[in-house]
Amino acid sequence: PFMLPADAFSLRNTQRKYELSFGLRGSLSAELVYDARFTRVDLVNAPFFVNATEQQDLFRNKFAVVYDTASVANVHGQLGWQKFEKIHITATGDWYKYQMKNEAHPWHTPTLRLSLLAQYNLQDKILAHAEVYYLNGQYAKLRDGATTTVVNMKGLVDVNIGFEYRYTKFLSAFLNFNNLAGQRYQRWYAYPTQKFNLLGGLTYTF
């Protein structure tokens, strides 16, 4: 529903010409583990989404897909700490470098992602988690017929926490607090997220 009809029905498969990856994974102690990796991949028909204000679209708020050949380098790092199966803390970072063949930028694609996740498990009955993540600035491309405009979008930081109570192995209740800072950021251009919001519910497994 967010894509122009012509693009939605003419999607292409992305081809990985080659992928090279190497890294290290291990533990620094009984409680501390790490994962470091470098990856290089060449993509053909890599999809990127651009804002398209086409006249034939009534609301003029859809996305079009542009394809390009791209070489992507990725540096990934993760550090995890665990205490007695109760507390888990994981810090993750990913840096990307794109070399595009035709397009000026990898549209709507951040090149730096950082996250910090903490989880607490009390006797497998009460579970709590908190997450902070950061995405750096990215570029959006607005297409209006033959006219194109490039927008430099700001980076964003989001903070979420959640709780789950397991009444039995089959029945549980959860409560999530999202966007605690109440920011009105845009992950996709012209689509602002909700500010602080609350989501709760019941889950039943059978």
XYZ file of C-alpha atoms in Angstrom:
206
model
C 0.000 0.000 0.000
C 2.980 2.386 0.303
C 4.270 1.797 -3.231
C 3.174 3.008 -6.622
C 1.167 0.211 -8.299
C 3.530 -0.058 -11.249
C 6.511 -0.563 -8.930
C 4.677 -2.956 -6.617
C 4.034 -5.400 -9.463
C 7.445 -5.193 -11.118
C 9.797 -6.030 -8.284
C 13.159 -7.559 -9.196
C 15.322 -10.104 -7.431
C 18.574 -8.815 -5.972
C 21.662 -10.709 -7.128
C 24.736 -11.077 -4.902
C 27.670 -11.284 -7.303
C 30.016 -12.211 -4.488
C 30.276 -11.877 -0.727
C 33.440 -11.912 1.344
C 33.283 -12.090 5.133
C 35.765 -12.724 7.904
C 35.854 -12.035 11.615
C 36.417 -13.242 15.144
C 33.972 -14.574 17.698
C 34.790 -15.694 21.205
C 34.688 -14.946 24.914
C 36.824 -12.724 27.105
C 35.545 -14.362 30.283
C 32.726 -16.612 31.467
C 30.368 -13.629 31.311
C 31.697 -11.552 28.404
C 31.473 -12.537 24.729
C 32.309 -10.652 21.537
C 31.700 -10.828 17.800
C 33.673 -8.733 15.280
C 33.231 -9.100 11.532
C 33.988 -7.408 8.212
C 31.843 -8.092 5.134
C 32.098 -6.943 1.545
C 29.326 -7.706 -0.935
C 28.516 -6.648 -4.508
C 24.808 -6.308 -5.267
C 22.998 -6.108 -8.600
C 19.421 -4.758 -8.594
C 19.693 -3.503 -5.027
C 16.375 -1.757 -4.240
C 16.121 1.730 -2.733
C 12.899 3.575 -1.993
C 12.308 7.172 -3.104
C 9.348 9.466 -2.470
C 7.277 9.749 -5.633
C 4.655 12.494 -5.906
C 3.293 11.200 -9.183
C 0.253 12.958 -10.582
C -1.604 9.688 -11.173
C -1.518 8.938 -7.439
C -4.476 10.580 -5.670
C -2.726 11.313 -2.364
C 0.759 11.697 -3.869
C 2.388 10.017 -0.862
C 3.690 6.747 -2.291
C 7.186 5.333 -2.739
C 8.832 4.266 -5.966
C 11.675 1.755 -6.213
C 14.964 2.530 -7.940
C 17.508 -0.212 -8.562
C 21.251 0.164 -8.668
C 24.459 -1.828 -8.566
C 26.191 -1.257 -5.236
C 29.309 -2.403 -3.437
C 28.688 -2.517 0.306
C 31.308 -2.786 3.030
C 30.122 -3.519 6.560
C 31.996 -3.488 9.865
C 30.010 -5.246 12.599
C 30.813 -5.395 16.283
C 28.922 -6.871 19.220
C 29.744 -7.186 22.899
C 27.554 -9.178 25.256
C 27.531 -9.575 29.023
C 25.491 -12.185 30.904
C 25.024 -12.796 34.631
C 23.463 -16.058 35.897
C 20.911 -16.345 33.090
C 19.117 -13.373 34.657
C 20.742 -10.324 33.136
C 21.780 -9.945 29.515
C 23.285 -6.743 28.115
C 24.221 -6.513 24.440
C 25.867 -3.592 22.624
C 25.833 -3.757 18.820
C 27.258 -1.499 16.142
C 27.190 -1.631 12.344
C 28.936 0.748 9.952
C 28.265 0.608 6.201
C 29.973 2.170 3.219
C 28.081 2.187 -0.086
C 29.636 2.665 -3.516
C 26.760 3.305 -5.909
C 27.014 2.909 -9.683
C 24.276 5.347 -10.731
C 22.436 6.808 -7.745
C 24.035 9.572 -5.680
C 23.212 7.939 -2.319
C 21.671 4.742 -0.880
C 18.273 6.330 -0.317
C 16.597 5.879 3.078
C 19.502 3.704 4.227
C 21.469 4.710 7.335
C 25.195 3.978 7.297
C 25.585 3.715 11.075
C 23.411 1.695 13.459
C 24.096 1.480 17.195
C 22.000 -0.282 19.816
C 22.131 -1.197 23.484
C 19.758 -3.890 24.757
C 19.313 -4.957 28.390
C 17.140 -7.919 29.446
C 16.202 -9.130 32.918
C 14.608 -12.482 33.689
C 13.213 -13.114 37.185
C 12.696 -16.879 37.554
C 11.232 -17.042 34.049
C 8.149 -15.315 35.458
C 8.766 -11.624 35.025
C 10.775 -10.423 32.043
C 11.872 -6.858 31.407
C 13.823 -5.290 28.577
C 15.110 -1.844 27.662
C 16.567 -0.756 24.334
C 18.304 2.354 23.076
C 19.203 2.599 19.403
C 20.684 5.220 17.123
C 20.575 5.663 13.346
C 22.686 8.336 11.710
C 21.441 10.773 9.088
C 20.348 9.462 5.723
C 19.269 10.794 2.353
C 15.829 10.906 0.785
C 15.086 11.481 -2.872
C 11.842 13.162 -3.928
C 10.700 12.480 -7.459
C 8.064 14.660 -9.112
C 7.974 13.861 -12.803
C 11.322 14.913 -14.269
C 12.250 16.926 -11.160
C 14.215 15.365 -8.295
C 15.132 16.825 -4.912
C 17.601 15.412 -2.372
C 16.818 15.834 1.336
C 19.397 15.297 4.081
C 17.509 13.675 6.970
C 18.617 13.961 10.589
C 19.788 11.043 12.691
C 17.540 9.650 15.387
C 17.693 8.131 18.860
C 14.883 6.014 20.292
C 14.351 4.507 23.752
C 11.898 1.687 24.492
C 11.152 -0.443 27.543
C 8.848 -3.402 28.030
C 7.594 -5.881 30.599
C 6.105 -9.362 30.387
C 4.413 -11.407 33.100
C 4.120 -15.137 32.450
C 1.095 -16.360 34.389
C 1.600 -19.903 33.080
C 3.668 -21.507 30.329
C 0.786 -20.762 27.974
C -0.645 -17.432 29.160
C 1.207 -14.143 29.569
C 0.602 -10.391 29.551
C 2.922 -7.703 28.205
C 3.248 -3.923 28.324
C 5.595 -1.934 26.068
C 6.474 1.757 26.361
C 7.810 3.055 23.045
C 9.605 6.285 22.133
C 10.060 7.415 25.739
C 11.670 10.679 24.602
C 8.478 11.574 22.733
C 10.320 12.507 19.553
C 8.592 13.139 16.247
C 11.335 11.742 14.023
C 11.099 10.423 10.472
C 12.581 7.046 9.602
C 11.037 7.479 6.139
C 10.736 10.985 4.712
C 7.265 12.540 5.097
C 6.169 9.671 7.378
C 6.699 10.939 10.955
C 6.495 8.340 13.695
C 4.143 8.515 16.626
C 5.457 10.190 19.750
C 5.324 8.340 23.074
C 3.002 5.361 22.720
C 1.932 2.422 24.836
C 1.143 -1.105 23.686
C -0.191 -3.881 25.901
C -1.859 -7.224 25.440
C -2.207 -10.908 26.247
C -0.533 -13.856 24.564
C -1.731 -17.444 24.672
C 0.202 -20.394 23.270
C -1.479 -23.652 22.364
